[in-house]
Amino acid sequence: MTRVYISRDMASVALGSDAVAEAFARAGCEVVRTGSRGLFAIEPLVEVETAEGRIGYGPVGPDDVAAILDGSHGHRLGKVEALPFFAKQQRFTFARCGVADPLDIASYDWRGLKAARAMAPQAVVDAVKASGLRGRGGAGFPTGIKWQTVLATAADEKFIVCNADEGDSGTFADRMLMEGDPFCLIEGMAIAGHAVGAGHGYVYIRSEYPYAIDTMRRAIELAASKIAPFTLEVRVGAGAYVCGEETALLDSIEGKRGQVRAKPPLPAIQGLFGKPTVINNVLSLAAVPFILAEGADAYAAVGFGRSRGTMPVQIAGNVKNGGLFEIGFGITLGELVEEIGGGTASGRPVRAVQVGGPLGAYMPPSMFHLPFDYEAFAAAGGLIGHAGITVFDDSVDMARMARFAMEFCAVESCGKCTPCRIGSTRGVETIDRIIEARALPVAPAEAGAVMGPGGALASYGPGLRRGDGVEAALGSRSPLRLDRARDKDIGLLRDLCDTMKYGSLCALGGFTPYPVLSALDHFPEDFGGAPALHEAAE
């Protein structure tokens, strides 16, 4: 019987992999459902087991079975791992994803957990520290330091919480890992439990990920005897973006409204139900089995500067080769977009890429020389975040993208702090005025604003023009205080961004200025100003 491998990942199913799998089953083949390899342009992908190894075909449909089985199909790819998109990768965390049945527990070796349990808890924490692993959820905080704090805090009960509330647009690595290799995450959480003395853990998954929820629940049930006495359960979030913030997530697990807590106390000292809690992202915890199985040095040997190990980069948007690309830190942004991503799907020039989700900075091609590294991006006014890259071609309107960031924050704000709750709404209004002003002709200012009989405006003062909202200001003490000239509104917007950046309680309000300010800095012509002078990309 011919054996074929077909992904059951949610993205693959959306592209028709279920129908393809059913067609091969009807043809008498043994169908093994796997996670996704991570290159969506070739999904639905079928790999046929042959004497030469697994030979891939994609994209394919249910009517292609006969041509695939006799080897004549035009979309024959050969060995998938030899394709340039995969051959350049360094798959530490996603080594099994797309290769094995995610729920085949017999094929999973648990080497990392076995190694950890042969070590003292402090030695496990030391190994994680030595690996240089930093939080992959966005903050980049050293994972070993967080674990050390929980280990050192005396308590009768501690918890491990996995943040799987992957809410950034253009990101999907957490979902892919949970659907494609759930035992890897479970093993990482069990290792964390051993390291800090926690007996129970929660995987908090957003409700928009039904496949991941189902796969994780089934995998936890299968793995119960392997990780005992450590226990795990899945909690499903309702989809609020702010619940990706760690303290709002803890409130949600406790059955409260997902709202950000003021820090201190840190969750590592007083977290879930007031107990010391390790809260890490999916990718952080899933990196741990490799570190314990292969050694901290093997992990730390890859990377760039203080950013050690690999990063699963998610390439999305208007791009030819969208998908997941795991690689050591240090690869340049230009390599990821132009060489790995293949440029835009539309064939038009790349105008901007947004790195780090909806709250990440927009970067023009003149910044493509930047190495993918926490410090390099911070110095350039950006952030890596969850390593999502969204590509835009030259038809994008950057002023409207800046407006989207403010609107996103206004919709998703938990409402607890004023800079985020009110600032985002005022930001939308200010950008709307700037966008509206772009279409208006710039007329010379008219001198001598004079109030006529009954409060009617007889003429306009210096710096004011018809349509600048002067009429609306007639009831105020000084019409000039409401100067709505474009430059004034841009200055107001920058001031508002500073207030949000430094005054917000969490990253939602604090990071929203990144896309707004970067759009203003790099694409001023979209706000009615002169184009920025960019250095030529090397």
Coordinates of C-alpha atoms in Angstrom, one line a residue:
M1 CA 0.0 0.0 0.0
T2 CA 1.4 3.4 -1.0
R3 CA 1.8 5.8 2.0
V4 CA 1.2 9.5 1.5
Y5 CA 1.6 12.4 3.8
I6 CA -0.8 15.3 3.8
S7 CA -1.1 18.2 6.2
R8 CA -4.0 18.6 8.6
D9 CA -2.9 22.2 9.5
M10 CA -5.7 24.7 9.5
A11 CA -4.2 26.7 6.7
S12 CA -3.7 23.5 4.6
V13 CA -7.3 22.5 5.3
A14 CA -8.5 25.9 4.2
L15 CA -6.7 25.4 0.9
G16 CA -8.3 22.0 0.3
S17 CA -6.1 19.3 1.9
D18 CA -9.0 17.4 3.5
A19 CA -10.5 16.7 0.0
V20 CA -7.1 15.6 -1.3
A21 CA -6.7 13.3 1.7
E22 CA -10.1 11.7 1.1
A23 CA -9.3 11.2 -2.6
F24 CA -6.1 9.3 -1.8
A25 CA -7.8 7.2 0.8
R26 CA -10.5 6.2 -1.8
A27 CA -7.6 5.3 -4.1
G28 CA -6.4 2.8 -1.5
C29 CA -3.5 4.7 -0.1
E30 CA -2.4 4.9 3.5
V31 CA -2.8 8.6 4.4
V32 CA -0.8 10.0 7.2
R33 CA -2.0 13.5 8.3
T34 CA 0.9 15.7 9.5
G35 CA 1.4 19.4 10.4
S36 CA 2.3 21.8 7.7
R37 CA 5.8 22.1 6.3
G38 CA 5.2 25.9 6.3
L39 CA 5.3 27.0 2.6
F40 CA 1.7 27.8 1.8
A41 CA 2.3 28.4 -2.0
I42 CA 2.7 24.6 -2.4
E43 CA -0.4 23.6 -0.3
P44 CA -2.2 21.3 -0.5
L45 CA 1.0 19.4 -0.5
V46 CA 1.2 15.6 -0.9
E47 CA 4.4 13.7 -0.2
V48 CA 4.5 10.1 -1.5
E49 CA 6.8 7.6 0.2
T50 CA 9.1 6.0 -2.4
A51 CA 12.4 4.2 -2.6
E52 CA 14.0 7.5 -3.2
G53 CA 12.4 9.0 -0.1
R54 CA 9.4 11.2 0.3
I55 CA 8.6 13.0 -3.0
G56 CA 6.4 16.1 -2.8
Y57 CA 3.7 17.4 -5.2
G58 CA 2.0 20.7 -4.8
P59 CA -0.2 22.5 -5.0
V60 CA -2.6 19.6 -6.0
G61 CA -6.3 18.9 -6.0
P62 CA -8.4 15.8 -5.4
D63 CA -8.5 15.0 -9.2
D64 CA -4.7 14.7 -9.3
V65 CA -4.4 11.4 -7.5
A66 CA -3.7 9.2 -10.6
A67 CA -1.0 11.6 -12.0
I68 CA 0.7 11.9 -8.6
L69 CA 0.8 8.1 -8.1
D70 CA 2.3 7.4 -11.5
G71 CA 4.8 10.3 -11.1
S72 CA 3.6 12.3 -14.1
H73 CA 2.0 15.3 -12.3
G74 CA 3.4 18.6 -13.4
H75 CA 3.8 20.0 -9.9
R76 CA 6.4 17.4 -8.9
L77 CA 8.7 19.1 -6.4
G78 CA 11.1 16.3 -5.5
K79 CA 12.2 16.1 -1.9
V80 CA 10.6 18.9 -0.1
E81 CA 13.4 19.5 2.4
A82 CA 15.7 20.1 -0.6
L83 CA 13.6 23.1 -1.9
P84 CA 15.5 26.4 -1.4
F85 CA 12.9 27.7 1.0
F86 CA 13.5 24.7 3.4
A87 CA 17.2 23.9 2.6
K88 CA 18.3 27.3 4.1
Q89 CA 16.4 26.9 7.3
Q90 CA 17.8 25.8 10.7
R91 CA 14.9 24.0 12.2
F92 CA 15.4 23.5 15.9
T93 CA 11.8 24.1 17.2
F94 CA 9.9 23.0 14.0
A95 CA 12.1 20.0 13.2
R96 CA 9.1 17.6 13.4
C97 CA 6.4 19.9 12.1
G98 CA 5.1 18.8 8.7
V99 CA 7.1 15.6 8.9
A100 CA 5.4 13.4 11.5
D101 CA 1.8 12.7 12.7
P102 CA 1.4 15.2 15.5
L103 CA -0.5 12.8 17.7
D104 CA 1.8 9.7 17.1
I105 CA 3.2 9.6 20.6
A106 CA 5.2 6.5 19.9
S107 CA 7.4 8.5 17.5
Y108 CA 8.2 11.2 20.1
D109 CA 11.3 10.5 22.2
W110 CA 11.0 13.0 25.2
R111 CA 14.8 13.3 25.3
G112 CA 14.7 16.8 26.7
L113 CA 12.4 15.9 29.6
K114 CA 14.4 12.8 30.4
A115 CA 17.6 14.9 30.5
A116 CA 16.0 17.6 32.7
R117 CA 14.6 15.1 35.2
A118 CA 18.1 13.7 35.6
M119 CA 19.2 17.1 36.7
A120 CA 18.6 19.3 39.7
P121 CA 16.1 22.1 39.1
Q122 CA 18.8 24.8 39.5
A123 CA 20.9 23.0 36.8
V124 CA 18.0 23.1 34.4
V125 CA 17.5 26.8 35.0
D126 CA 21.2 27.3 34.5
A127 CA 21.1 25.4 31.2
V128 CA 18.3 27.7 29.9
K129 CA 20.2 30.7 31.0
A130 CA 23.4 29.5 29.3
S131 CA 21.4 28.9 26.0
G132 CA 20.7 32.6 25.8
L133 CA 17.0 31.9 25.1
R134 CA 14.9 35.1 25.2
G135 CA 11.1 35.3 25.2
R136 CA 9.8 34.8 21.7
G137 CA 6.4 36.5 22.4
G138 CA 7.8 40.0 21.8
A139 CA 9.5 41.3 24.9
G140 CA 12.7 39.3 24.4
F141 CA 13.2 39.0 28.2
P142 CA 15.7 36.3 29.1
T143 CA 13.7 33.1 29.8
G144 CA 16.2 31.7 32.3
I145 CA 16.1 34.9 34.5
K146 CA 12.3 34.6 34.6
W147 CA 12.5 30.9 35.6
Q148 CA 15.2 31.7 38.3
T149 CA 12.8 34.2 39.9
V150 CA 10.0 31.7 40.2
L151 CA 12.4 29.0 41.4
A152 CA 13.7 31.3 44.1
T153 CA 10.3 32.4 45.3
A154 CA 9.0 30.2 48.1
A155 CA 5.3 29.2 47.8
D156 CA 3.1 26.2 48.4
E157 CA 2.0 26.2 44.8
K158 CA 3.4 27.5 41.5
F159 CA 2.1 27.4 37.9
I160 CA 3.4 27.3 34.4
V161 CA 1.3 29.2 31.9
C162 CA 1.7 29.1 28.1
N163 CA 0.6 32.2 26.3
A164 CA -0.9 30.8 23.1
D165 CA -3.2 33.8 22.5
E166 CA -1.5 34.6 19.2
G167 CA -3.3 37.7 18.2
D168 CA -0.9 39.6 15.9
S169 CA -2.0 39.8 12.3
G170 CA 0.4 38.0 10.0
T171 CA 1.6 35.6 12.7
F172 CA 0.8 31.9 12.8
A173 CA 3.9 30.1 14.3
D174 CA 2.2 29.3 17.6
R175 CA -0.8 27.8 15.8
M176 CA 1.4 25.8 13.5
L177 CA 3.5 24.4 16.3
M178 CA 0.4 23.4 18.4
E179 CA -1.2 21.7 15.4
G180 CA 2.0 20.2 14.0
D181 CA 4.0 19.1 17.0
P182 CA 2.0 19.5 20.3
F183 CA 4.2 17.2 22.3
C184 CA 7.1 19.6 21.8
L185 CA 5.2 22.3 23.7
I186 CA 4.0 19.8 26.3
E187 CA 7.5 18.6 26.9
G188 CA 8.8 22.2 27.3
M189 CA 6.1 23.0 29.9
A190 CA 6.9 19.8 31.8
I191 CA 10.6 20.8 31.8
A192 CA 9.6 24.2 33.1
G193 CA 7.5 22.6 35.8
H194 CA 10.4 20.5 37.0
A195 CA 12.8 23.5 36.9
V196 CA 10.7 25.8 39.1
G197 CA 8.7 23.4 41.2
A198 CA 5.3 23.8 39.6
G199 CA 2.8 21.0 39.5
H200 CA 0.2 22.3 37.1
G201 CA 0.1 24.3 33.9
Y202 CA -2.3 26.0 31.6
V203 CA -2.2 26.5 27.8
Y204 CA -4.2 29.6 27.0
I205 CA -5.4 29.4 23.4
R206 CA -7.5 31.9 21.5
S207 CA -10.9 30.6 20.4
E208 CA -10.1 31.4 16.8
Y209 CA -7.8 28.4 16.8
P210 CA -10.2 25.4 17.0
Y211 CA -7.8 23.0 15.4
A212 CA -5.0 23.9 17.8
I213 CA -7.4 23.6 20.8
D214 CA -8.5 20.1 19.7
T215 CA -5.0 18.9 18.9
M216 CA -3.6 20.2 22.2
R217 CA -6.4 18.6 24.3
R218 CA -5.9 15.2 22.6
A219 CA -2.1 15.5 22.9
I220 CA -2.3 16.3 26.6
E221 CA -4.5 13.3 27.2
L222 CA -2.1 11.0 25.3
A223 CA 1.0 12.5 27.1
A224 CA -0.4 12.4 30.7
S225 CA 1.6 9.4 31.8
K226 CA 4.8 10.8 30.2
I227 CA 4.7 14.1 32.1
A228 CA 3.2 13.0 35.4
P229 CA 3.1 14.1 38.1
F230 CA 3.0 17.4 36.2
T231 CA -0.5 18.1 34.8
L232 CA -1.8 20.3 32.1
E233 CA -5.1 21.8 30.8
V234 CA -6.3 24.0 28.0
R235 CA -8.1 27.3 28.6
V236 CA -9.8 29.0 25.7
G237 CA -9.8 32.7 25.4
A238 CA -12.6 34.7 23.9
G239 CA -10.5 36.5 21.3
A240 CA -9.6 39.8 23.0
Y241 CA -6.3 41.0 21.7
V242 CA -5.3 42.4 25.1
C243 CA -5.4 38.9 26.6
G244 CA -2.1 38.3 24.9
E245 CA -0.7 40.6 27.5
E246 CA 0.5 38.4 30.3
T247 CA -1.4 39.9 33.2
A248 CA -4.6 40.3 31.3
L249 CA -4.2 36.6 30.3
L250 CA -3.9 35.6 34.0
D251 CA -7.0 37.6 34.9
S252 CA -8.8 35.8 32.1
I253 CA -7.8 32.3 33.4
E254 CA -9.0 33.3 36.8
G255 CA -12.4 34.0 35.3
K256 CA -12.2 37.8 35.4
R257 CA -12.4 40.3 32.7
G258 CA -9.2 40.4 30.7
Q259 CA -7.6 43.6 32.0
V260 CA -4.0 44.6 32.4
R261 CA -2.6 44.6 36.0
A262 CA -0.1 47.2 37.2
K263 CA 3.4 45.8 37.8
P264 CA 4.9 45.2 40.3
P265 CA 4.2 42.6 41.6
L266 CA 5.6 40.6 38.7
P267 CA 3.8 37.4 37.7
A268 CA 7.0 35.5 38.6
I269 CA 6.4 36.5 42.2
Q270 CA 2.6 37.0 42.4
G271 CA 1.0 35.7 39.3
L272 CA -1.9 33.2 38.6
F273 CA -4.1 33.1 41.7
G274 CA -1.5 35.1 43.5
K275 CA 1.1 32.4 43.2
P276 CA 4.6 32.5 41.5
T277 CA 4.0 31.8 37.8
V278 CA 6.2 31.2 34.8
I279 CA 4.4 32.7 31.8
N280 CA 6.0 32.1 28.5
N281 CA 5.0 32.2 24.9
V282 CA 4.6 28.9 22.8
L283 CA 7.8 29.4 20.9
S284 CA 9.8 30.0 24.1
L285 CA 8.6 26.9 25.8
A286 CA 8.9 24.8 22.6
A287 CA 12.6 25.8 22.3
V288 CA 13.4 24.3 25.6
P289 CA 13.3 20.5 24.7
F290 CA 16.1 21.1 22.1
I291 CA 18.2 23.0 24.7
L292 CA 18.0 20.1 27.2
A293 CA 18.3 17.3 24.6
E294 CA 21.2 18.8 22.6
G295 CA 22.8 21.1 25.2
A296 CA 22.8 24.8 25.8
D297 CA 26.0 25.3 23.8
A298 CA 24.4 23.8 20.7
Y299 CA 21.5 26.4 20.9
A300 CA 23.7 29.3 21.8
A301 CA 26.1 28.5 19.0
V302 CA 23.5 29.9 16.5
G303 CA 22.5 33.5 16.5
F304 CA 23.7 37.1 16.4
G305 CA 24.9 39.3 19.3
R306 CA 22.7 38.9 22.3
S307 CA 20.0 37.2 20.2
R308 CA 20.9 33.5 20.4
G309 CA 19.3 30.5 18.9
T310 CA 16.8 30.4 16.1
M311 CA 13.6 32.4 15.4
P312 CA 10.6 31.1 13.5
V313 CA 9.9 34.1 11.2
Q314 CA 6.5 34.3 9.7
I315 CA 6.4 35.9 6.2
A316 CA 2.9 37.2 5.2
G317 CA 1.1 39.9 3.3
N318 CA 1.7 40.7 -0.4
V319 CA 4.5 38.2 -0.8
K320 CA 5.2 35.3 -3.2
N321 CA 6.5 32.8 -0.7
G322 CA 4.4 33.3 2.5
G323 CA 5.1 30.9 5.3
L324 CA 7.3 29.9 8.2
F325 CA 11.0 30.2 8.0
E326 CA 13.1 29.2 11.0
I327 CA 16.6 30.6 11.0
G328 CA 19.3 31.8 13.3
F329 CA 19.2 35.5 14.3
G330 CA 21.3 37.7 12.1
I331 CA 19.8 37.2 8.6
T332 CA 19.0 40.5 7.1
L333 CA 15.5 41.9 6.6
G334 CA 16.2 42.2 2.9
E335 CA 17.1 38.5 2.6
L336 CA 13.9 37.5 4.3
V337 CA 11.7 39.7 2.1
E338 CA 13.4 39.5 -1.3
E339 CA 15.3 36.2 -1.3
I340 CA 13.2 34.0 0.9
G341 CA 9.9 35.7 0.4
G342 CA 10.5 36.2 -3.3
G343 CA 9.2 39.8 -3.3
T344 CA 5.6 40.8 -3.7
A345 CA 2.9 38.5 -5.1
S346 CA 1.6 41.4 -7.2
G347 CA 5.0 41.9 -8.9
R348 CA 5.1 45.5 -7.9
P349 CA 8.1 47.0 -5.9
V350 CA 8.1 46.5 -2.2
R351 CA 7.3 49.8 -0.5
A352 CA 7.2 48.8 3.2
V353 CA 7.3 45.8 5.5
Q354 CA 5.8 45.8 9.0
V355 CA 7.8 43.7 11.5
G356 CA 6.3 42.6 14.8
G357 CA 2.6 42.5 14.1
P358 CA 0.0 45.3 14.0
L359 CA 2.0 47.3 16.5
G360 CA 5.4 46.9 14.8
A361 CA 7.2 49.6 12.8
Y362 CA 7.0 50.0 9.1
M363 CA 10.3 49.8 7.4
P364 CA 11.2 50.9 3.9
P365 CA 13.6 49.0 1.6
S366 CA 16.4 51.4 2.6
M367 CA 16.4 49.5 6.0
F368 CA 16.6 46.0 4.5
H369 CA 20.3 45.8 5.6
L370 CA 19.2 45.5 9.2
P371 CA 20.1 42.1 10.8
F372 CA 17.1 40.3 12.4
D373 CA 18.2 41.0 16.0
Y374 CA 16.4 42.4 19.0
E375 CA 19.0 45.2 19.6
A376 CA 19.4 46.2 16.0
F377 CA 15.7 46.6 15.5
A378 CA 15.3 48.6 18.7
A379 CA 18.1 50.9 17.7
A380 CA 16.3 51.5 14.4
G381 CA 13.1 52.4 16.1
G382 CA 11.4 49.0 15.6
L383 CA 10.9 45.7 17.3
I384 CA 10.9 42.1 16.4
G385 CA 7.9 41.2 18.4
H386 CA 6.6 37.7 17.5
A387 CA 8.6 37.8 14.3
G388 CA 5.8 38.4 11.9
I389 CA 6.7 40.2 8.7
T390 CA 3.9 41.7 6.6
V391 CA 4.9 42.9 3.1
F392 CA 3.3 45.8 1.2
D393 CA 3.8 46.9 -2.4
D394 CA 3.9 50.5 -3.7
S395 CA 0.1 50.8 -3.8
V396 CA -0.1 51.0 0.0
D397 CA -1.3 54.3 1.6
M398 CA 0.8 54.6 4.7
A399 CA -1.3 57.3 6.3
R400 CA -4.2 54.9 6.2
M401 CA -2.0 52.2 7.7
A402 CA -1.1 54.6 10.5
R403 CA -4.8 55.2 11.1
F404 CA -5.4 51.4 11.2
A405 CA -2.9 51.1 14.1
M406 CA -4.7 53.8 16.1
E407 CA -8.1 52.3 15.3
F408 CA -6.9 48.8 16.2
C409 CA -5.8 50.1 19.6
A410 CA -9.1 51.9 20.1
V411 CA -11.1 48.8 19.4
E412 CA -8.9 46.4 21.4
S413 CA -8.0 48.6 24.4
C414 CA -9.1 47.1 27.7
G415 CA -9.8 50.7 28.8
K416 CA -7.9 50.6 32.1
C417 CA -5.4 53.4 31.3
T418 CA -6.2 56.8 29.8
P419 CA -3.3 57.1 27.2
C420 CA -4.4 54.0 25.5
R421 CA -8.2 54.3 25.9
I422 CA -8.5 58.0 25.0
G423 CA -5.3 58.6 23.1
S424 CA -6.1 56.0 20.4
T425 CA -9.4 57.5 19.6
R426 CA -7.9 61.0 19.5
G427 CA -5.3 59.6 17.2
V428 CA -7.8 58.3 14.7
E429 CA -9.5 61.7 14.7
T430 CA -6.2 63.5 14.1
I431 CA -5.1 61.2 11.3
D432 CA -8.5 61.6 9.7
R433 CA -8.0 65.3 9.6
I434 CA -4.5 64.9 8.1
I435 CA -5.9 62.5 5.4
E436 CA -8.7 64.9 4.6
A437 CA -6.3 67.8 4.3
R438 CA -4.2 65.9 1.7
A439 CA -7.0 66.4 -0.9
L440 CA -7.3 70.1 -0.2
P441 CA -5.4 72.7 -2.2
V442 CA -2.9 74.6 0.0
A443 CA -3.9 78.3 -0.3
P444 CA -1.9 81.3 0.9
A445 CA -2.8 82.3 4.4
E446 CA -5.2 85.2 4.7
A447 CA -4.3 87.9 7.3
G448 CA -6.5 89.5 9.8
A449 CA -9.1 87.3 11.4
V450 CA -11.9 89.6 12.4
M451 CA -15.1 88.7 14.2
G452 CA -18.1 90.2 12.5
P453 CA -21.5 91.1 14.0
G454 CA -23.2 88.2 15.8
G455 CA -20.0 86.2 15.9
A456 CA -19.8 85.7 12.1
L457 CA -16.2 85.3 10.8
A458 CA -15.4 88.3 8.6
S459 CA -11.9 87.1 7.6
Y460 CA -9.1 84.7 8.7
G461 CA -6.0 85.2 10.7
P462 CA -2.4 84.3 9.8
G463 CA -1.9 80.6 9.5
L464 CA -5.5 79.8 9.1
R465 CA -7.3 78.8 5.9
R466 CA -10.8 78.2 4.9
G467 CA -11.7 74.6 5.7
D468 CA -9.3 74.4 8.6
G469 CA -12.1 74.2 11.1
V470 CA -12.0 77.8 12.1
E471 CA -15.7 78.0 12.0
A472 CA -16.0 75.3 14.6
A473 CA -13.8 77.2 16.9
L474 CA -15.9 80.3 17.0
G475 CA -17.4 79.4 20.4
S476 CA -14.0 79.0 22.0
R477 CA -12.0 81.7 23.7
S478 CA -9.4 81.8 21.0
P479 CA -10.0 80.4 17.5
L480 CA -6.2 80.2 17.1
R481 CA -5.9 77.5 19.8
L482 CA -7.6 75.1 17.4
D483 CA -5.2 75.7 14.5
R484 CA -5.8 72.7 12.3
A485 CA -3.0 73.3 9.8
R486 CA -1.4 70.0 8.6
D487 CA 1.9 70.6 10.3
K488 CA 0.1 71.4 13.6
D489 CA -1.9 68.2 13.4
I490 CA 1.2 66.2 12.7
G491 CA 2.9 67.8 15.7
L492 CA -0.1 67.0 17.8
L493 CA 0.0 63.4 16.5
R494 CA 3.6 63.0 17.5
D495 CA 3.0 64.5 20.9
L496 CA 0.1 62.1 21.4
C497 CA 2.3 59.1 20.4
D498 CA 4.9 60.2 23.0
T499 CA 2.1 60.2 25.7
M500 CA 0.9 56.8 24.6
K501 CA 4.4 55.3 24.4
Y502 CA 5.5 56.4 27.8
G503 CA 2.2 56.6 29.7
S504 CA 0.4 53.5 28.8
L505 CA 0.1 50.6 31.2
C506 CA 1.0 47.8 28.7
A507 CA 2.4 47.2 25.3
L508 CA -0.9 47.7 23.5
G509 CA -1.0 51.4 24.1
G510 CA 2.8 51.6 24.4
F511 CA 3.6 50.0 21.1
T512 CA 0.8 51.6 19.0
P513 CA 3.0 54.6 18.3
Y514 CA 5.6 52.4 16.5
P515 CA 3.6 52.0 13.2
V516 CA 2.3 55.6 13.4
L517 CA 5.7 57.2 14.0
S518 CA 7.6 55.0 11.5
A519 CA 5.0 55.8 8.8
L520 CA 5.4 59.5 9.6
D521 CA 9.2 59.3 9.5
H522 CA 9.7 57.1 6.4
F523 CA 6.7 58.0 4.3
P524 CA 5.9 61.7 5.0
E525 CA 4.6 62.2 1.5
D526 CA 1.6 60.1 2.4
F527 CA 0.7 62.6 5.1
G528 CA 1.0 65.6 2.7
G529 CA 4.7 66.3 3.3
A530 CA 7.8 66.1 1.2
P531 CA 9.3 62.6 0.6
A532 CA 11.9 61.4 3.1
L533 CA 15.5 61.2 1.9
H534 CA 16.5 57.5 2.2
E535 CA 20.0 56.1 2.0
A536 CA 20.3 53.7 -0.8
A537 CA 20.0 50.0 0.3
E538 CA 23.3 48.1 0.0

